[in-house]
GROMACS .gro file of C-alpha atoms in nm:
model
  213
    1GLY     CA    1 -12.820   9.846 -10.631
    2GLY     CA    2 -12.525  10.109 -10.521
    3ALA     CA    3 -12.273  10.027 -10.770
    4ASN     CA    4 -12.090  10.311 -10.747
    5LEU     CA    5 -12.077  10.385 -10.396
    6THR     CA    6 -11.679  10.308 -10.255
    7ASP     CA    7 -11.743  10.115 -10.011
    8SER     CA    8 -11.344  10.048 -10.027
    9ILE     CA    9 -11.204  10.344  -9.972
   10MET     CA   10 -10.772  10.317  -9.907
   11VAL     CA   11 -10.548  10.635  -9.887
   12LEU     CA   12 -10.153  10.545  -9.982
   13SER     CA   13  -9.842  10.681  -9.910
   14MET     CA   14  -9.475  10.738 -10.000
   15ASP     CA   15  -9.192  10.893  -9.824
   16THR     CA   16  -8.896  10.832 -10.094
   17ARG     CA   17  -8.665  10.944  -9.897
   18LYS     CA   18  -8.708  10.775  -9.560
   19LYS     CA   19  -8.817  10.450  -9.795
   20THR     CA   20  -9.058  10.369  -9.638
   21ALA     CA   21  -9.434  10.368  -9.630
   22MET     CA   22  -9.835  10.347  -9.553
   23MET     CA   23 -10.179  10.241  -9.614
   24LEU     CA   24 -10.466  10.356  -9.389
   25SER     CA   25 -10.847  10.202  -9.443
   26VAL     CA   26 -11.122  10.463  -9.444
   27PRO     CA   27 -11.407  10.293  -9.346
   28ARG     CA   28 -11.741  10.305  -9.562
   29ASP     CA   29 -11.951  10.356  -9.283
   30MET     CA   30 -11.830  10.719  -9.142
   31TRP     CA   31 -12.054  10.978  -9.144
   32VAL     CA   32 -11.882  11.329  -9.319
   33SER     CA   33 -12.002  11.678  -9.457
   34VAL     CA   34 -12.027  11.649  -9.887
   35PRO     CA   35 -11.942  11.966 -10.024
   36GLY     CA   36 -12.343  12.098 -10.148
   37HIS     CA   37 -12.492  11.778 -10.068
   38GLY     CA   38 -12.538  11.800  -9.663
   39HIS     CA   39 -12.433  11.490  -9.518
   40SER     CA   40 -12.417  11.099  -9.547
   41LYS     CA   41 -12.159  10.825  -9.613
   42ILE     CA   42 -11.836  10.905  -9.688
   43ASN     CA   43 -11.895  10.561  -9.952
   44ALA     CA   44 -12.205  10.813 -10.103
   45ALA     CA   45 -11.931  11.075 -10.149
   46TYR     CA   46 -11.878  10.954 -10.474
   47THR     CA   47 -12.199  10.938 -10.664
   48TYR     CA   48 -12.202  11.284 -10.591
   49GLY     CA   49 -11.962  11.479 -10.728
   50GLY     CA   50 -11.714  11.206 -10.908
   51MET     CA   51 -11.386  11.172 -10.778
   52ASN     CA   52 -11.301  11.510 -10.734
   53THR     CA   53 -11.576  11.535 -10.459
   54LEU     CA   54 -11.462  11.229 -10.260
   55LYS     CA   55 -11.074  11.375 -10.309
   56GLN     CA   56 -11.235  11.736 -10.109
   57VAL     CA   57 -11.308  11.506  -9.811
   58ILE     CA   58 -11.085  11.250  -9.751
   59GLU     CA   59 -10.873  11.601  -9.744
   60ASP     CA   60 -11.109  11.803  -9.534
   61ASN     CA   61 -11.179  11.473  -9.309
   62LEU     CA   62 -10.837  11.416  -9.316
   63ASP     CA   63 -10.664  11.707  -9.259
   64ILE     CA   64 -10.399  11.536  -9.555
   65PRO     CA   65 -10.289  11.630  -9.929
   66VAL     CA   66 -10.413  11.414 -10.153
   67HIS     CA   67 -10.164  11.419 -10.505
   68TYR     CA   68 -10.313  11.179 -10.705
   69THR     CA   69 -10.617  10.980 -10.772
   70ALA     CA   70 -10.753  10.657 -10.859
   71LEU     CA   71 -11.027  10.458 -10.901
   72VAL     CA   72 -11.003  10.082 -10.884
   73ASN     CA   73 -11.301   9.864 -11.069
   74TYR     CA   74 -11.253   9.483 -10.809
   75THR     CA   75 -11.264   9.376 -11.168
   76ALA     CA   76 -10.870   9.506 -11.146
   77PHE     CA   77 -10.825   9.309 -10.778
   78LYS     CA   78 -10.987   8.968 -10.911
   79ASP     CA   79 -10.738   9.003 -11.232
   80LEU     CA   80 -10.362   9.160 -11.042
   81VAL     CA   81 -10.374   8.858 -10.767
   82ASN     CA   82 -10.441   8.641 -11.133
   83ALA     CA   83 -10.161   8.788 -11.232
   84VAL     CA   84  -9.892   8.765 -11.044
   85GLY     CA   85 -10.016   8.327 -11.053
   86GLY     CA   86 -10.190   8.426 -10.688
   87ILE     CA   87 -10.066   8.523 -10.335
   88THR     CA   88 -10.063   8.389  -9.991
   89ILE     CA   89 -10.140   8.616  -9.696
   90THR     CA   90 -10.164   8.461  -9.368
   91ILE     CA   91 -10.546   8.440  -9.125
   92GLU     CA   92 -10.511   8.586  -8.831
   93SER     CA   93 -10.889   8.526  -8.625
   94PRO     CA   94 -10.921   8.565  -8.214
   95ASP     CA   95 -11.193   8.251  -8.311
   96LYS     CA   96 -10.995   7.884  -8.309
   97ARG     CA   97 -11.178   7.772  -8.632
   98GLY     CA   98 -10.998   8.111  -8.818
   99ILE     CA   99 -11.280   8.274  -9.043
  100TYR     CA  100 -11.656   8.230  -9.213
  101ASP     CA  101 -11.867   8.418  -9.400
  102PRO     CA  102 -12.088   8.228  -9.596
  103SER     CA  103 -12.268   8.562  -9.753
  104LEU     CA  104 -12.315   8.388 -10.175
  105ASP     CA  105 -12.060   8.412 -10.366
  106TRP     CA  106 -12.318   8.642 -10.667
  107THR     CA  107 -12.000   8.827 -10.842
  108SER     CA  108 -11.963   8.421 -10.994
  109ARG     CA  109 -12.247   8.326 -10.867
  110ASN     CA  110 -12.178   8.029 -10.764
  111CYS     CA  111 -12.306   7.832 -10.511
  112CYS     CA  112 -12.002   7.887 -10.257
  113ALA     CA  113 -11.956   8.135  -9.924
  114LEU     CA  114 -11.740   8.454  -9.967
  115ALA     CA  115 -11.479   8.336  -9.693
  116LYS     CA  116 -11.399   7.981  -9.483
  117TYR     CA  117 -11.037   7.960  -9.396
  118PRO     CA  118 -10.833   7.797  -9.103
  119ASN     CA  119 -10.565   7.996  -8.913
  120GLY     CA  120 -10.256   8.059  -9.076
  121PRO     CA  121 -10.116   8.098  -9.442
  122ALA     CA  122 -10.419   8.102  -9.730
  123THR     CA  123 -10.356   8.084 -10.086
  124LEU     CA  124 -10.561   8.286 -10.296
  125ASN     CA  125 -10.654   8.296 -10.616
  126GLY     CA  126 -10.814   8.600 -10.791
  127GLN     CA  127 -11.206   8.528 -10.738
  128GLN     CA  128 -11.098   8.372 -10.353
  129ALA     CA  129 -10.953   8.684 -10.298
  130LEU     CA  130 -11.216   8.934 -10.436
  131ASN     CA  131 -11.484   8.715 -10.246
  132LEU     CA  132 -11.204   8.782  -9.917
  133ALA     CA  133 -11.193   9.136 -10.029
  134ARG     CA  134 -11.587   9.225  -9.993
  135ALA     CA  135 -11.616   8.925  -9.673
  136ARG     CA  136 -11.727   9.199  -9.364
  137GLY     CA  137 -11.873   8.868  -9.120
  138ASP     CA  138 -12.187   9.086  -9.065
  139ALA     CA  139 -12.436   8.667  -9.203
  140TYR     CA  140 -12.576   8.521  -8.987
  141GLY     CA  141 -12.399   8.163  -8.885
  142ALA     CA  142 -11.989   8.420  -8.991
  143TYR     CA  143 -11.706   8.366  -8.768
  144GLY     CA  144 -11.381   8.518  -8.663
  145TYR     CA  145 -11.429   8.891  -8.808
  146PRO     CA  146 -11.492   9.061  -8.455
  147GLN     CA  147 -11.526   9.414  -8.638
  148ALA     CA  148 -11.719   9.311  -8.930
  149ASP     CA  149 -11.620   9.552  -9.178
  150PHE     CA  150 -11.273   9.701  -9.021
  151THR     CA  151 -11.115   9.295  -9.072
  152ARG     CA  152 -11.239   9.286  -9.415
  153THR     CA  153 -11.009   9.594  -9.442
  154GLU     CA  154 -10.747   9.455  -9.266
  155TYR     CA  155 -10.727   9.161  -9.452
  156GLN     CA  156 -10.763   9.346  -9.817
  157ARG     CA  157 -10.448   9.553  -9.645
  158LYS     CA  158 -10.235   9.269  -9.641
  159MET     CA  159 -10.377   9.116 -10.012
  160LEU     CA  160 -10.268   9.449 -10.134
  161LEU     CA  161  -9.947   9.423 -10.012
  162ALA     CA  162  -9.913   9.003 -10.076
  163ILE     CA  163  -9.940   9.152 -10.436
  164PHE     CA  164  -9.708   9.501 -10.414
  165ASP     CA  165  -9.436   9.200 -10.312
  166LYS     CA  166  -9.504   8.995 -10.638
  167THR     CA  167  -9.507   9.256 -10.842
  168VAL     CA  168  -9.228   9.389 -10.770
  169ASN     CA  169  -8.987   9.128 -10.705
  170THR     CA  170  -9.098   8.946 -11.037
  171LYS     CA  171  -8.871   8.849 -11.346
  172ASN     CA  172  -9.106   8.777 -11.502
  173PRO     CA  173  -9.163   8.981 -11.809
  174ILE     CA  174  -9.524   8.806 -11.886
  175LYS     CA  175  -9.619   8.866 -11.548
  176LEU     CA  176  -9.562   9.239 -11.553
  177THR     CA  177  -9.750   9.216 -11.932
  178ASN     CA  178 -10.034   9.099 -11.739
  179VAL     CA  179 -10.056   9.310 -11.405
  180VAL     CA  180 -10.025   9.635 -11.677
  181ASP     CA  181 -10.382   9.438 -11.883
  182ALA     CA  182 -10.568   9.404 -11.513
  183VAL     CA  183 -10.467   9.814 -11.439
  184ALA     CA  184 -10.477   9.960 -11.799
  185ASN     CA  185 -10.887   9.782 -11.850
  186ASN     CA  186 -10.984   9.824 -11.461
  187VAL     CA  187 -10.808  10.207 -11.309
  188THR     CA  188 -10.886  10.565 -11.365
  189THR     CA  189 -10.607  10.752 -11.255
  190ASP     CA  190 -10.466  11.133 -11.247
  191VAL     CA  191 -10.126  10.992 -11.261
  192GLN     CA  192  -9.930  11.014 -11.540
  193THR     CA  193  -9.733  10.804 -11.803
  194LYS     CA  194  -9.368  10.915 -11.630
  195GLU     CA  195  -9.543  10.992 -11.293
  196LEU     CA  196  -9.551  10.656 -11.240
  197GLN     CA  197  -9.262  10.501 -11.392
  198SER     CA  198  -9.131  10.673 -11.110
  199MET     CA  199  -9.398  10.545 -10.852
  200TYR     CA  200  -9.311  10.249 -10.946
  201SER     CA  201  -8.968  10.260 -10.861
  202TYR     CA  202  -8.991  10.469 -10.510
  203ALA     CA  203  -9.195  10.215 -10.417
  204LYS     CA  204  -8.911   9.901 -10.573
  205GLU     CA  205  -8.735  10.019 -10.327
  206ILE     CA  206  -8.976   9.942 -10.036
  207SER     CA  207  -8.978   9.674  -9.825
  208LEU     CA  208  -9.248   9.522  -9.702
  209THR     CA  209  -9.110   9.597  -9.320
  210SER     CA  210  -9.146   9.934  -9.396
  211ILE     CA  211  -9.502   9.978  -9.478
  212ASP     CA  212  -9.763  10.127  -9.181
  213SER     CA  213 -10.059   9.990  -9.198
   0.00000   0.00000   0.00000
């Protein structure tokens, strides 16, 4: 149920001259007008007319042009993290215990909570990263998620930056092959191969400190 909802929507922008970038998460529950379908939460826009409809809704509400789009399956996120050998991010919660979301991990059908980490560095494999990307801290007994979905998207951006950092800095051809495989199997995009090569070339010139999130 709800498999076609785009619960994570992100706008990425690169300034190829200044060698800077911006990442903006769009709240999944933002109430918007969907052309030809009245009003709904923005995460349902894709279900009405695919990527073109979602793209138009983003452009209309944020007043920015969208030049390229990519539909990313959650599996790609998990596979990307595993492809680069895991990632490390910093847990920064106002709760001294860190973060905890007791919601069950239904994707792997195991017994464990989606997220439970103390403040400080956390090293994640693909499944752990996927679980953290899905955790909103809205289950009974959760803590460390003062802004619920906003906190979730903050950690999503942190994880994407960690993946980006490992991808552009690796000199291991096997890792790069694994990254390509993870993307190819789980991403639908209107970016052409030559354009993707150019984007990668520009991205390598951007340092993490030059990316606004």
